[in-house]
Each structure stands twice: as structure tokens, then as C-alpha cells.
PDB file of C-alpha atoms and ligand atoms in Angstrom:
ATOM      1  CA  UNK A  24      18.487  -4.157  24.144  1.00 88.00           C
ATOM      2  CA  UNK A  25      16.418  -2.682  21.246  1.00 93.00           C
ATOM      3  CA  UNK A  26      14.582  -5.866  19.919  1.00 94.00           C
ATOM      4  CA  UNK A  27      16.294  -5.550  15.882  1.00 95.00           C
ATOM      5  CA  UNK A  28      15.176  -6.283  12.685  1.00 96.00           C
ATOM      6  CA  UNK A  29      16.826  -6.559   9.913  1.00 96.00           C
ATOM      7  CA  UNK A  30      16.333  -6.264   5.787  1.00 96.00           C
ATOM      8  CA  UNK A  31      18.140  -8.375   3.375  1.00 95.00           C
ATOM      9  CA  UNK A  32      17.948  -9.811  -0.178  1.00 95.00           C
ATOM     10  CA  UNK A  33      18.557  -9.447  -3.531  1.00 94.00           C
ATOM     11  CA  UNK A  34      19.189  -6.040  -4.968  1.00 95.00           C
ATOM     12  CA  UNK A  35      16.516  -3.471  -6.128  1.00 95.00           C
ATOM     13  CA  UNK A  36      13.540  -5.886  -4.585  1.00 97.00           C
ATOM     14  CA  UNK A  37      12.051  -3.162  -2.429  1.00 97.00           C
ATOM     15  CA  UNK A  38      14.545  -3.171   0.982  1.00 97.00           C
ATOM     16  CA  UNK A  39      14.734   0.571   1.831  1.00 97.00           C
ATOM     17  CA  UNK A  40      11.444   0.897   0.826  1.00 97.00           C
ATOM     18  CA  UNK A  41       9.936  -1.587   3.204  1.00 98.00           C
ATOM     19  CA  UNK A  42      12.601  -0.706   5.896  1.00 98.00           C
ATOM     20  CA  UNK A  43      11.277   3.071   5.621  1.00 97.00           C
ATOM     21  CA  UNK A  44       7.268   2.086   5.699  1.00 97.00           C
ATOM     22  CA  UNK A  45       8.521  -0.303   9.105  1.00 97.00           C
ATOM     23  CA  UNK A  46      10.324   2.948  10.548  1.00 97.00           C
ATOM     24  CA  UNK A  47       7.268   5.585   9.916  1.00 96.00           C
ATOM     25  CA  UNK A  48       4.559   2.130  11.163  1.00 96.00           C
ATOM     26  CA  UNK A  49       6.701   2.228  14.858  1.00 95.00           C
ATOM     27  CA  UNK A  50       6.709   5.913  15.163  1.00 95.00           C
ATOM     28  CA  UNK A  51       2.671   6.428  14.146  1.00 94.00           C
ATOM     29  CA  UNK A  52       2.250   3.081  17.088  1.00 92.00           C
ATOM     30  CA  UNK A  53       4.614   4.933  19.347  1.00 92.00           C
ATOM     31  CA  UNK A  54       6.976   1.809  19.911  1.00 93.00           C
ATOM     32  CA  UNK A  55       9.261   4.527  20.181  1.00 93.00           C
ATOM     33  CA  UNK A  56      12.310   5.429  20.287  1.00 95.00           C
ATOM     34  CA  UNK A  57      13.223   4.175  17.142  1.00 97.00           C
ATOM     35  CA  UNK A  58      17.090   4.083  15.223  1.00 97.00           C
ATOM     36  CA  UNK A  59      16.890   3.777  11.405  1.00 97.00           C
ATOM     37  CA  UNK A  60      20.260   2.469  10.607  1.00 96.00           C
ATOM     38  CA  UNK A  61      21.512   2.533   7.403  1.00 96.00           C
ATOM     39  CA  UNK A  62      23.587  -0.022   6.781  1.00 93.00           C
ATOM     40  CA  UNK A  63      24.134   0.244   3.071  1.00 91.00           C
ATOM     41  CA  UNK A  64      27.174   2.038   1.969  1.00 87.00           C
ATOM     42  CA  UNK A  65      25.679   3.583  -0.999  1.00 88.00           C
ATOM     43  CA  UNK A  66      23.093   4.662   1.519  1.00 85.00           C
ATOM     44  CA  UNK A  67      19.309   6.437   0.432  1.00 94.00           C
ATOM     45  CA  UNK A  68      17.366   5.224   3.402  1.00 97.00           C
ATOM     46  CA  UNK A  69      17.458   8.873   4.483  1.00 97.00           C
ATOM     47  CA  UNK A  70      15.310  10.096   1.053  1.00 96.00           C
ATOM     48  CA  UNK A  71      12.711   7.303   1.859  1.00 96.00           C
ATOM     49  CA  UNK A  72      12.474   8.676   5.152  1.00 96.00           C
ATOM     50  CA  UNK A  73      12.949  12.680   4.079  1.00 95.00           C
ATOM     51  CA  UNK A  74      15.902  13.264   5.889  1.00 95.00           C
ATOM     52  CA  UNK A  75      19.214  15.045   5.101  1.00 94.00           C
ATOM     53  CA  UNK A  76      22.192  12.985   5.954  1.00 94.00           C
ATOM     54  CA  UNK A  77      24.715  15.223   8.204  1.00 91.00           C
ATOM     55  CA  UNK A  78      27.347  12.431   8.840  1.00 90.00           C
ATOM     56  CA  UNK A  79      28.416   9.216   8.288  1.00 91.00           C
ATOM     57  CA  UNK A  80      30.252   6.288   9.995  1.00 89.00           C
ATOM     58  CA  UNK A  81      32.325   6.217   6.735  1.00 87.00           C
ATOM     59  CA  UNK A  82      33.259  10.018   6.988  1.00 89.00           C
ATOM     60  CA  UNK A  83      33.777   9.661  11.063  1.00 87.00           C
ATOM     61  CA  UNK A  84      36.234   6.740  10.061  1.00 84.00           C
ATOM     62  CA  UNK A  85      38.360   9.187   7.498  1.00 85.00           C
ATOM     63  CA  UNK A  86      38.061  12.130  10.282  1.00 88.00           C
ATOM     64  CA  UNK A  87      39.627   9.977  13.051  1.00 86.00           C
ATOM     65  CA  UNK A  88      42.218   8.156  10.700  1.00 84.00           C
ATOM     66  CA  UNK A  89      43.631  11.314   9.566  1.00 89.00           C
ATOM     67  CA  UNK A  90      43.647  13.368  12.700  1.00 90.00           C
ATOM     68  CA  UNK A  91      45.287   9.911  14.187  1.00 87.00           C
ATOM     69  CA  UNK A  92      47.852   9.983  11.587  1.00 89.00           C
ATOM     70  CA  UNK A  93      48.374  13.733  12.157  1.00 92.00           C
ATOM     71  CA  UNK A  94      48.959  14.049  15.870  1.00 90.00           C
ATOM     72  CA  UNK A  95      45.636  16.012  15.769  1.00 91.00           C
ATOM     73  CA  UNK A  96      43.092  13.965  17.883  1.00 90.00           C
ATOM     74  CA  UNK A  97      42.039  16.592  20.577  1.00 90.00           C
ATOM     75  CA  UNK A  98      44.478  16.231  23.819  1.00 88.00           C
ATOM     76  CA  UNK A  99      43.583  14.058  26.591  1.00 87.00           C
ATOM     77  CA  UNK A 100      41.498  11.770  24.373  1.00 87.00           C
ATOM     78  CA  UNK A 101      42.517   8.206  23.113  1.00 85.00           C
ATOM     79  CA  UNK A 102      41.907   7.229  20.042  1.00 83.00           C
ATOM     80  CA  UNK A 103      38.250   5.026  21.169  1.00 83.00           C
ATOM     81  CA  UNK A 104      37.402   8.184  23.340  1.00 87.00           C
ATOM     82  CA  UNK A 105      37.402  10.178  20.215  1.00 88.00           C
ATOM     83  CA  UNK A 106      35.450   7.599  18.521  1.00 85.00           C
ATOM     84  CA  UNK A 107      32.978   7.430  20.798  1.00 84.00           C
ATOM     85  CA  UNK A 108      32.222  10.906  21.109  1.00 87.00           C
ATOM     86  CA  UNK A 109      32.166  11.208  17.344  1.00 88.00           C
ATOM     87  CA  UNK A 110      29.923   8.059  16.987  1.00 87.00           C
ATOM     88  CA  UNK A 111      27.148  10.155  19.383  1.00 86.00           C
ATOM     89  CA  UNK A 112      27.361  12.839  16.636  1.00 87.00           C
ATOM     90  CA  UNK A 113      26.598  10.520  13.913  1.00 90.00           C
ATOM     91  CA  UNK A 114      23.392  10.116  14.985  1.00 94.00           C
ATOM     92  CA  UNK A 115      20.738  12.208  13.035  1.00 94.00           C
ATOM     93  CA  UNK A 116      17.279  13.394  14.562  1.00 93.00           C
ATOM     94  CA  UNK A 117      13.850  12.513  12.777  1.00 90.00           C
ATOM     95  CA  UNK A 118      10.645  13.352  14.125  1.00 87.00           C
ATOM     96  CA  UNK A 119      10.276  10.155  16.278  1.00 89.00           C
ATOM     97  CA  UNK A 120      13.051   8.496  15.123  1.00 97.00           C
ATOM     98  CA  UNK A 121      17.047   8.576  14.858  1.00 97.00           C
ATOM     99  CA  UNK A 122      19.178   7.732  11.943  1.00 97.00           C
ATOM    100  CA  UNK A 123      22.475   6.065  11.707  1.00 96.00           C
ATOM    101  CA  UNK A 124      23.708   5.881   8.108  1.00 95.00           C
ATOM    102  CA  UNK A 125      26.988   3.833   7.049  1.00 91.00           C
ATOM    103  CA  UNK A 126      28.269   5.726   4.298  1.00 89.00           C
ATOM    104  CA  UNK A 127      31.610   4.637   3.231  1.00 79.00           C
ATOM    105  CA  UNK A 128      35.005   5.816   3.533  1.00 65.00           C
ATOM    106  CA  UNK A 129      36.775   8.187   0.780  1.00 64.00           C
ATOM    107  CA  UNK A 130      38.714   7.089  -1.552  1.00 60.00           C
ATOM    108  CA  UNK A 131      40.126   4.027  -1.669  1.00 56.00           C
ATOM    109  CA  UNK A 132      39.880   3.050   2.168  1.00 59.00           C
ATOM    110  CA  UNK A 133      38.606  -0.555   2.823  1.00 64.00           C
ATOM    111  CA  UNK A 134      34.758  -1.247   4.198  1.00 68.00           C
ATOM    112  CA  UNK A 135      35.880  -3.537   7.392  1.00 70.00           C
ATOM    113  CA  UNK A 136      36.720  -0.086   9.174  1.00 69.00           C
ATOM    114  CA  UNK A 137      33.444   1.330   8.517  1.00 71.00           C
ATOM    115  CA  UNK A 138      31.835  -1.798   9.430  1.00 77.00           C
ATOM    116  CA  UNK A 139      33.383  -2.120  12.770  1.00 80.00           C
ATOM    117  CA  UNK A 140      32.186   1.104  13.455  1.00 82.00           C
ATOM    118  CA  UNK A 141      28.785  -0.224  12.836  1.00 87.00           C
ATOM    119  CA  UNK A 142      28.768  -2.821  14.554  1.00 88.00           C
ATOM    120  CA  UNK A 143      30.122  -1.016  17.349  1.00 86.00           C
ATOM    121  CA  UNK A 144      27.785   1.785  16.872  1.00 88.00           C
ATOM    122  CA  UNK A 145      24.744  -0.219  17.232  1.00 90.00           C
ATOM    123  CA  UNK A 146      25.934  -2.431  19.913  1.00 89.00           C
ATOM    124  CA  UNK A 147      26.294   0.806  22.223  1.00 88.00           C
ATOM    125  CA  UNK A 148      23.266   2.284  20.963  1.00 90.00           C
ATOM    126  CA  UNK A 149      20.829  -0.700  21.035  1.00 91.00           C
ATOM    127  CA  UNK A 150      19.958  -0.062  25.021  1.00 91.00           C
ATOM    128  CA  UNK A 151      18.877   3.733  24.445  1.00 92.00           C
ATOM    129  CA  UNK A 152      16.056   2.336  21.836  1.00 95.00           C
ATOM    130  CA  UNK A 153      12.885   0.332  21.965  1.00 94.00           C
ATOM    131  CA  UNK A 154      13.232  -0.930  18.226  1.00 96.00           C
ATOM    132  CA  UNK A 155      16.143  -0.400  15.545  1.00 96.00           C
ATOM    133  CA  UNK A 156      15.641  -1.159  11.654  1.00 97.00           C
ATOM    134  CA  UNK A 157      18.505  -2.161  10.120  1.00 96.00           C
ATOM    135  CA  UNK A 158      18.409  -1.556   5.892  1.00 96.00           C
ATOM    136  CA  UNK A 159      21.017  -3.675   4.156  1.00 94.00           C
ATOM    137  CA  UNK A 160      22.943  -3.565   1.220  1.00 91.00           C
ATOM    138  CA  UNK A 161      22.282  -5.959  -1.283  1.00 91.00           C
ATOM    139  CA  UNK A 162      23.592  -9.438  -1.310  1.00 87.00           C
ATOM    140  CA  UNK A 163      24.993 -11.576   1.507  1.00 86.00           C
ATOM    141  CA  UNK A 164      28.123  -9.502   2.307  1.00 82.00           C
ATOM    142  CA  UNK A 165      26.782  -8.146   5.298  1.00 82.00           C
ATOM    143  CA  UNK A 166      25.588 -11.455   6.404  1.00 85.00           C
ATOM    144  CA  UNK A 167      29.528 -12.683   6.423  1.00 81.00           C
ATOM    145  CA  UNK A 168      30.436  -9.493   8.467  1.00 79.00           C
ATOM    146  CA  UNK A 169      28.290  -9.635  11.352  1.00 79.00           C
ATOM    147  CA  UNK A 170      27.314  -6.221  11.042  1.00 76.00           C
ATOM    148  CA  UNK A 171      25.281  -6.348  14.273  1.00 75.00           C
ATOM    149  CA  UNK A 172      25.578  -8.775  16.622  1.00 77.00           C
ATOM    150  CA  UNK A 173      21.931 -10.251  17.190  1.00 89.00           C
ATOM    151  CA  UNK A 174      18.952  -9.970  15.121  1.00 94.00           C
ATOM    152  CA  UNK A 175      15.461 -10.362  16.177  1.00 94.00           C
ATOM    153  CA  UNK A 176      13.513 -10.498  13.007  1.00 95.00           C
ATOM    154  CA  UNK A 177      14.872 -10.023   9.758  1.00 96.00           C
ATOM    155  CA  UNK A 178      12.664  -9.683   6.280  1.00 97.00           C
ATOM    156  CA  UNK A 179      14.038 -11.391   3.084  1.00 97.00           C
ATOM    157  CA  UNK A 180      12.347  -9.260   0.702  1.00 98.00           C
ATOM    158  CA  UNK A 181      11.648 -10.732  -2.992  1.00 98.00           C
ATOM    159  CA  UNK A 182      10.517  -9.810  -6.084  1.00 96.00           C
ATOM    160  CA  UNK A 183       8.113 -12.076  -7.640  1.00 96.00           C
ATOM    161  CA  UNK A 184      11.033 -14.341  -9.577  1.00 96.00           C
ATOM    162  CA  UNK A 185      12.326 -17.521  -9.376  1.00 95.00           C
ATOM    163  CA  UNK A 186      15.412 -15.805  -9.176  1.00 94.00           C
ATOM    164  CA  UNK A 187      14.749 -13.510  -5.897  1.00 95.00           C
ATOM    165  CA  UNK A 188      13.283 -16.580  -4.186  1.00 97.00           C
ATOM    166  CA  UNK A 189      15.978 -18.514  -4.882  1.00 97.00           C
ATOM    167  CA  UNK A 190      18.312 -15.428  -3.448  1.00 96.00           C
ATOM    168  CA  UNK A 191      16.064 -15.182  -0.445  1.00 97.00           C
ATOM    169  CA  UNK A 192      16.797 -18.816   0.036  1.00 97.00           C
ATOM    170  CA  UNK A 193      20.491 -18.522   0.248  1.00 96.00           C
ATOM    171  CA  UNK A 194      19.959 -15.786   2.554  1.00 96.00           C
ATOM    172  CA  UNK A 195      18.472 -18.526   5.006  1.00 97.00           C
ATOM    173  CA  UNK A 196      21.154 -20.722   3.844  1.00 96.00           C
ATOM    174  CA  UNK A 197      23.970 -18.705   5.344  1.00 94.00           C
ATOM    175  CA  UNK A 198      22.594 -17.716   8.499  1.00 94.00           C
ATOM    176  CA  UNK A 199      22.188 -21.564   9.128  1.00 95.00           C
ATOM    177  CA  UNK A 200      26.061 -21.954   7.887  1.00 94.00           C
ATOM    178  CA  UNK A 201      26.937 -18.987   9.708  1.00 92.00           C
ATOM    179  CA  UNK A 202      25.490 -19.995  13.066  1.00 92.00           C
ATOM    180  CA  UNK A 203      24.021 -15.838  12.854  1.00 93.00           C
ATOM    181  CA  UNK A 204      21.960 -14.848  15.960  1.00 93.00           C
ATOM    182  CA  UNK A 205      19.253 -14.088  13.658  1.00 95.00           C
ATOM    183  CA  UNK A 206      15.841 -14.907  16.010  1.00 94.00           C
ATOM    184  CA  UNK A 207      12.857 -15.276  13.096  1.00 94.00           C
ATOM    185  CA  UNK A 208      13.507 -14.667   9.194  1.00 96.00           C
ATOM    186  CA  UNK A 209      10.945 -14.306   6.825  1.00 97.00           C
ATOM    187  CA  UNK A 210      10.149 -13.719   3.263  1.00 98.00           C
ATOM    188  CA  UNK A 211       8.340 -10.619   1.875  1.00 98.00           C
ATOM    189  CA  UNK A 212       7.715 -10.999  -1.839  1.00 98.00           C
ATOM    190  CA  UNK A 213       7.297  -7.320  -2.939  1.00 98.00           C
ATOM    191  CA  UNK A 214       5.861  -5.826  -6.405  1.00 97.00           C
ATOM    192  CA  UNK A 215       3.553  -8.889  -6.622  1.00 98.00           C
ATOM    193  CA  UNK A 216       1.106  -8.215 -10.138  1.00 96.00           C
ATOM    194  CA  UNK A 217      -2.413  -8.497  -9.524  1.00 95.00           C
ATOM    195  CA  UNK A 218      -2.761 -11.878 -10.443  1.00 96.00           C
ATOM    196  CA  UNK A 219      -0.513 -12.814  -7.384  1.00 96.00           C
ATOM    197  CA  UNK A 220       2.024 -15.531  -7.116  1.00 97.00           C
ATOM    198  CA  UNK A 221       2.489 -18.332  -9.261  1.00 96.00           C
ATOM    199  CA  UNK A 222       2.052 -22.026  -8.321  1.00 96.00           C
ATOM    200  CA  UNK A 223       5.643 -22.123  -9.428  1.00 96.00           C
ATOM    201  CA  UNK A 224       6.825 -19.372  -7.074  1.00 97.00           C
ATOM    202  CA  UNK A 225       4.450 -20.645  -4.363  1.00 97.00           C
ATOM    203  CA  UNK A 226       6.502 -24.352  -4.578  1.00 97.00           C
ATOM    204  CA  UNK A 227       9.998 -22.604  -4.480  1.00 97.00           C
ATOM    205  CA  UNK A 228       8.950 -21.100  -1.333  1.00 98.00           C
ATOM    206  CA  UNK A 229       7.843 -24.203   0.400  1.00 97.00           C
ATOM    207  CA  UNK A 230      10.251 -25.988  -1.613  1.00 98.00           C
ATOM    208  CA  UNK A 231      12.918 -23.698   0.508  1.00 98.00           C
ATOM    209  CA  UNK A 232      11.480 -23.866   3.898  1.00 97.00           C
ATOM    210  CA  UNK A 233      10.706 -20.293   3.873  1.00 97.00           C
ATOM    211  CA  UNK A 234       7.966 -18.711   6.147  1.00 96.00           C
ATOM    212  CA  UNK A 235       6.153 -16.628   3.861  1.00 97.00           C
ATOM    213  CA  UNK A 236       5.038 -13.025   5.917  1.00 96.00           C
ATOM    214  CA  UNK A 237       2.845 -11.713   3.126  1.00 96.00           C
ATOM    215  CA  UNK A 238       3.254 -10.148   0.185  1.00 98.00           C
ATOM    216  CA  UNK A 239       3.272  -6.227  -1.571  1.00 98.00           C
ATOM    217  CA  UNK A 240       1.475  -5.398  -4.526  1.00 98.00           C
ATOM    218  CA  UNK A 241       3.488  -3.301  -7.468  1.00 97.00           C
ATOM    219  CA  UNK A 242       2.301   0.125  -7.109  1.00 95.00           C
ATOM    220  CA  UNK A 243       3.104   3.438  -9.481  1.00 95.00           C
ATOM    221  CA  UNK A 244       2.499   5.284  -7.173  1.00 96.00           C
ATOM    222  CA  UNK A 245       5.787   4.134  -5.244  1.00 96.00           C
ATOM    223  CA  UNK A 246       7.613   4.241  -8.356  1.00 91.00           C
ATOM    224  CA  UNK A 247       6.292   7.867  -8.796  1.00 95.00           C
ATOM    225  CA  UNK A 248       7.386   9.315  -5.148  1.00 96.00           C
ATOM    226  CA  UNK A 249      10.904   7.985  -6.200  1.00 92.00           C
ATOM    227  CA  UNK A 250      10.672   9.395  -9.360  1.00 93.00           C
ATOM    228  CA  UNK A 251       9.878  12.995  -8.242  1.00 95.00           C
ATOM    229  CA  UNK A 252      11.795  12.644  -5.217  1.00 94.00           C
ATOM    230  CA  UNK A 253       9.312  12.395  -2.613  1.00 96.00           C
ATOM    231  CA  UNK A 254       9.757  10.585   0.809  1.00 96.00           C
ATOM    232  CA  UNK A 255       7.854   7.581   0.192  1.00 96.00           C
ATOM    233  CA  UNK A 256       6.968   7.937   3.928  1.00 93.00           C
ATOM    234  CA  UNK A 257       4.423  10.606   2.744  1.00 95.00           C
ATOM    235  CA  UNK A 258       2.617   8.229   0.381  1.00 96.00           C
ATOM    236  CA  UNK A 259      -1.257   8.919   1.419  1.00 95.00           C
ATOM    237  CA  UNK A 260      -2.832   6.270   4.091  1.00 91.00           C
ATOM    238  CA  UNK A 261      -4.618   4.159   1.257  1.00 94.00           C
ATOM    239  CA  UNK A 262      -2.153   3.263  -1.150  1.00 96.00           C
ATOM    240  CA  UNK A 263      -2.581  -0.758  -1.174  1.00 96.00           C
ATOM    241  CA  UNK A 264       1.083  -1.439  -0.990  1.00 97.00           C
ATOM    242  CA  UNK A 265       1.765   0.449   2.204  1.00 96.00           C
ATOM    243  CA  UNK A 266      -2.098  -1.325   3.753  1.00 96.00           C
ATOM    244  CA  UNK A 267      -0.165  -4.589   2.554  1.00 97.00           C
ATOM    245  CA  UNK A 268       2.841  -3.822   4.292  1.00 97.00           C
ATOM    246  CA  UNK A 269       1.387  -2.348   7.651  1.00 95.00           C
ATOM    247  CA  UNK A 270      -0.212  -5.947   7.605  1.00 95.00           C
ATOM    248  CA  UNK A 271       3.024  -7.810   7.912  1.00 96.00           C
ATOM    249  CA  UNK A 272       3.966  -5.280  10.692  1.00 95.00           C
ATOM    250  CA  UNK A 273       0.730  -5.820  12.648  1.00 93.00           C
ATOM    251  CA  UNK A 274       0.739  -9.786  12.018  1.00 91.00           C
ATOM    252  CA  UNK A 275       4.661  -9.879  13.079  1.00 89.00           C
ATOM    253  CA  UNK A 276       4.901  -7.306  15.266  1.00 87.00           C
ATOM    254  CA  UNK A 277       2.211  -6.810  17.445  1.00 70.00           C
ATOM    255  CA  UNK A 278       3.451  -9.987  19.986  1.00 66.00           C
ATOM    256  CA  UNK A 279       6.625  -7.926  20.567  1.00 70.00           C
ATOM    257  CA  UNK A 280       4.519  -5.058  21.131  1.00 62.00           C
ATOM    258  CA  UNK A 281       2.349  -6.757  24.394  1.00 59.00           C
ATOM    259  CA  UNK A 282       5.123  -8.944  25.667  1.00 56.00           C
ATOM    260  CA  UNK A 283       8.321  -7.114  24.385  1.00 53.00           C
ATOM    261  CA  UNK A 284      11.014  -6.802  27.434  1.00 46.00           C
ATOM    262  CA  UNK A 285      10.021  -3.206  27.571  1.00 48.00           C
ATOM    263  CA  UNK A 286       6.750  -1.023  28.677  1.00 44.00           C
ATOM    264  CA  UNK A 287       5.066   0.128  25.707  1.00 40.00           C
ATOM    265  CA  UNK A 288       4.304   3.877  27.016  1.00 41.00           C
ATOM    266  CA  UNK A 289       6.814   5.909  28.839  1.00 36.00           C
TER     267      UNK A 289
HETATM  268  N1  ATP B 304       5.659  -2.345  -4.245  1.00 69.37           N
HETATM  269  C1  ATP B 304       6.320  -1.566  -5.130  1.00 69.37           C
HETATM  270  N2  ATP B 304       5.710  -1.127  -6.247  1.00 69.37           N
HETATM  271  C2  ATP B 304       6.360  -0.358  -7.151  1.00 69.37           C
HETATM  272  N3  ATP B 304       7.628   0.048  -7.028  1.00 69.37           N
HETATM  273  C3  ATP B 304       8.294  -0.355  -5.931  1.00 69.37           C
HETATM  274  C4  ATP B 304       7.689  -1.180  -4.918  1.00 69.37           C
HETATM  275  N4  ATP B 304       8.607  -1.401  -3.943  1.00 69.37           N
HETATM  276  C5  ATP B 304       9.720  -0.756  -4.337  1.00 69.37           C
HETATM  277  N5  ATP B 304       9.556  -0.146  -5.521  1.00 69.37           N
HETATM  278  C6  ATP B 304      10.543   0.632  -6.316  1.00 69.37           C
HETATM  279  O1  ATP B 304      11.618  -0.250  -6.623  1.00 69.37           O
HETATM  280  C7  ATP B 304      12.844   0.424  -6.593  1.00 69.37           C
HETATM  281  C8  ATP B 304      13.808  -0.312  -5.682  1.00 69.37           C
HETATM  282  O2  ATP B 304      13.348  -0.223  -4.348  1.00 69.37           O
HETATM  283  P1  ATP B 304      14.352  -0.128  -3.113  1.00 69.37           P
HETATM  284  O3  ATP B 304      15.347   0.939  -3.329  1.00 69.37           O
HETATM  285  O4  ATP B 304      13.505  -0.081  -1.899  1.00 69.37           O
HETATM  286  O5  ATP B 304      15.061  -1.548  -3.254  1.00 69.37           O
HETATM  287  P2  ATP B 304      16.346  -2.078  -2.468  1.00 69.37           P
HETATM  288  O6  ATP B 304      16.151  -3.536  -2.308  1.00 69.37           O
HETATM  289  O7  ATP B 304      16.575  -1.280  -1.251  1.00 69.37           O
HETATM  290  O8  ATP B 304      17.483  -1.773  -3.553  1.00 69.37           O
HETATM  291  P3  ATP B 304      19.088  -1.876  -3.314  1.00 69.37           P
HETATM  292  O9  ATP B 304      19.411  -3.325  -3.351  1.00 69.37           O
HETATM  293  O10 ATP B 304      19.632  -1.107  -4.477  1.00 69.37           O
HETATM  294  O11 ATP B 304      19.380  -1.243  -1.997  1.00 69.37           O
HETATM  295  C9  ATP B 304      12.547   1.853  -6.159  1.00 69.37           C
HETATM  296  O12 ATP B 304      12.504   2.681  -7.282  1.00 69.37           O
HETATM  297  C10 ATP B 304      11.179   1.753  -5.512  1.00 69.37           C
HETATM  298  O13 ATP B 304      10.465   2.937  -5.652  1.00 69.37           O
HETATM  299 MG1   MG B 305      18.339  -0.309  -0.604  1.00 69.37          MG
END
């Protein structure tokens, strides 16, 4: 099983960002393979990354329904066959990595559908990689749905409010509520100013409970990639948010890379 982690928190606090920096930080320390899924229905993990997005779960979901309802799915095949073989074609080819993006379904066609498909995508995929990187949508929704069915680490990322703390919080909240299989979570308080956190924000976290990873400094230079549509993955080597992040990785990450279930070099 690919050992999973997981983004979540409040919306706009930095998410895709941070899930793309953790996809490109695997593939440069070769804990490869690696599947980028993109869990977000209003996906844009693949721009972070640089990617073109060729199909979607959402879009496999309309195909199937409609041939289904047709009398069109191809002879011989059940319905799951189909699915399956289509769910193989959703996934997209990086250089060192795979992507899985959620999309959503056309017109007025409910989530849950899509979401199955996700969970059932990444359940059957999870034993052909080393590490998968699930971005999020905002919120707690996907929390309630059990996209995926364990995961290892996940990263409540933060902006530097009382207000994204106290979402972060919740997020802990429900997984306890839930009962979720979720192994470690911790906060990453992104687009911290200069002057770093406040006593005040520094109290709500302990206040909480939460296990503090590190934190990410604002940076234009983030905001500019975006902005000119750039893969943020291209940012040059020294930009201090990406050194701050690549800390987090190495602090969290580097015990699952000597004593994950799975040899490090093939
Ligand atoms: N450390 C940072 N410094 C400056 N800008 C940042 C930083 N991190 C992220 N951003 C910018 O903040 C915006 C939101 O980031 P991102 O899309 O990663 O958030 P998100 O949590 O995934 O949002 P959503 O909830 O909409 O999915 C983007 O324009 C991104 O470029
Ligand atoms: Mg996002």
C-alpha cells in the first residue's frame, strides 16, 4: 500500500501549492513512483505541477452512465469491467509521477458518483505506488466522504489567522468524531509575515492540541508564478518558501523513507 498523505483545510490557505512542492520533493528524492491525486472537483493541481489534464473521474463517470443508459458499453464487458478499464486511462503521466484528477460530473449529476470512483480509484491503485498525495478541496466535505480509505499523514494547512487555526482545529475535530484512519495530522501555517506568528496564534495552536510541522513564509514570488501561469514546481531552488517547505518534508518524511514497508531503490 502506497503510504498516503493527505491536504486539508480552509480554502485558499496554500493546499495545492504545498501538495505540488510535496509531489516534485518525492520525485527529486526518488521515493518514487509517485500518484498526485487530485481530489478537488474544481481541480488545478495539474497547473501547479505543469501538466495538461486528459481525463477525469468526473468525465469517466458521465462516459459510462450514458453508454450504460444507451446499450452502448462495449460487448462482453459489465458495467465494473468497463470501469475499470476506463479508471487505468484516467491516469495521466508526469515525469516521475502520475496524476489522478477528480473533476466533476457535467451538468447537474451529483458528486457521490465521482467520489466513489475515487475512492475506488485509489484503493486499486495504492499497491502500484510508493507514495500518493492526495490535494483536497476545501472544507470538511471530503472528510465526511471517506474519499480514501486510510491516511498516513495528512497536513492541515493554515494561514496565519485565528480563523484558519480555528478551521484546522475542526479538521482534527472530525477525524476524532469520525473515527477516520488518518495515522499523524499536522498543522502547516502557510504565508507566515516576517515577523512570524503571534503569541495569540501560537496559544490557539496549543490551545487546540495541534502538532505544529513548521511554518511557510508569504512569498511574491509564488503569487507571481500563479499570476503568469507558471508551474510553481519550477520556482528556482532558493526561494525561502519552498527551503521552508522541503523542511517539513525532510523533518516528517525522512522516517518513512529508512523504515517505510518498501525498499527505497528499485
Ligand atoms: N507561501 C505563499 N506565499 C505567497 N502566496 C502563496 C503562498 N502559498 C500559496 N500562495 C498563493 O495563494 C493562493 C492560494 O493557494 P492554493 O491554491 O495553493 O490554496 P488552496 O488551499 O489549494 O486553495 P483552494 O481551497 O481554493 O483549493 C495561490 O494564488 C498561491 O499562489
Ligand atoms: Mg486547492
Amino acid at each position: 500500500m502506497a503510504y498516503t498523505i493527505a491536504m486539508a483545510g480552509k480554502g485558499g490557505t496554500g493546499k495545492t501549492t504545498i501538495a505540488g512542492f510535496l509531489v516534485d520533493y518525492l520525485v527529486k528524492n526518488k521515493m518514487t513512483p509517485v500518484l498526485a491525486v487530485d481530489a478537488d472537483p474544481n481541480s488545478n493541481l495539474n497547473q501547479v505541477l505543469g501538466m495538461e489534464v486528459v481525463t477525469t473521474l468526473g468525465e469517466i463517470r458521465e462516459e459510462v452512465s450514458i453508454k450504460n443508459r444507451d446499450g452502448k458499453l462495449p460487448s462482453g464487458m459489465t458495467k465494473a469491467e468497463y470501469i475499470n478499464l476506463k479508471l487505468q486511462q484516467a491516469v495521466i503521466e508526469g515525469h516521475g509521477f502520475d496524476l489522478l484528477v477528480m473533476g466533476r460530473p457535467e451538468g447537474l449529476g451529483c458528486y457521490c458518483f465521482a467520489n466513489g470512483l475515487l475512492r475506488e480509484a485509489t484503493d486499486r491503485l495504492s499497491d502500484s505506488y510508493k507514495f500518493m498525495v492526495i490535494d483536497n478541496e476545501a472544507g470538511l466535505e471530503h472528510l465526511s466522504r471517506r474519499t480514501t480509505k486510510k491516511v498516513d499523514l495528512m497536513f492541515a494547512v493554515s494561514e496565519c489567522s485565528r480563523r484558519g487555526i480555528d478551521a484546522a482545529a475542526r479538521v482534527k475535530d472530525l477525524i476524532e468524531e469520525l473515527d477516520l484512519d488518518v495515522k499523524d495530522l499536522y498543522l502547516i501555517v502557510n504565508r507566515v509575515p516576517e515577523s512570524g506568528l503571534t503569541q495569540d496564534i501560537k496559544e490557539a495552536i496549543d490551545g487546540y492540541g495541534l502538532k505544529l510541522a513548521g511554518t511557510v513564509p508569504v512569498d511574491s514570488q509564488i503569487f507571481d508564478y500563479d499570476n503568469r501561469g507558471i508551474p510553481l514546481i519550477r520556482l528556482p531552488e532558493d526561494v525561502p518558501a519552498l527551503k521552508a517547505v522541503r523542511e517539513i518534508f525532510n523533518s516528517y518524511l525522512t522516517t518513512v523513507r529508512r523504515t517505510g514497508p518498501f525498499p527505497l531503490e528499485k
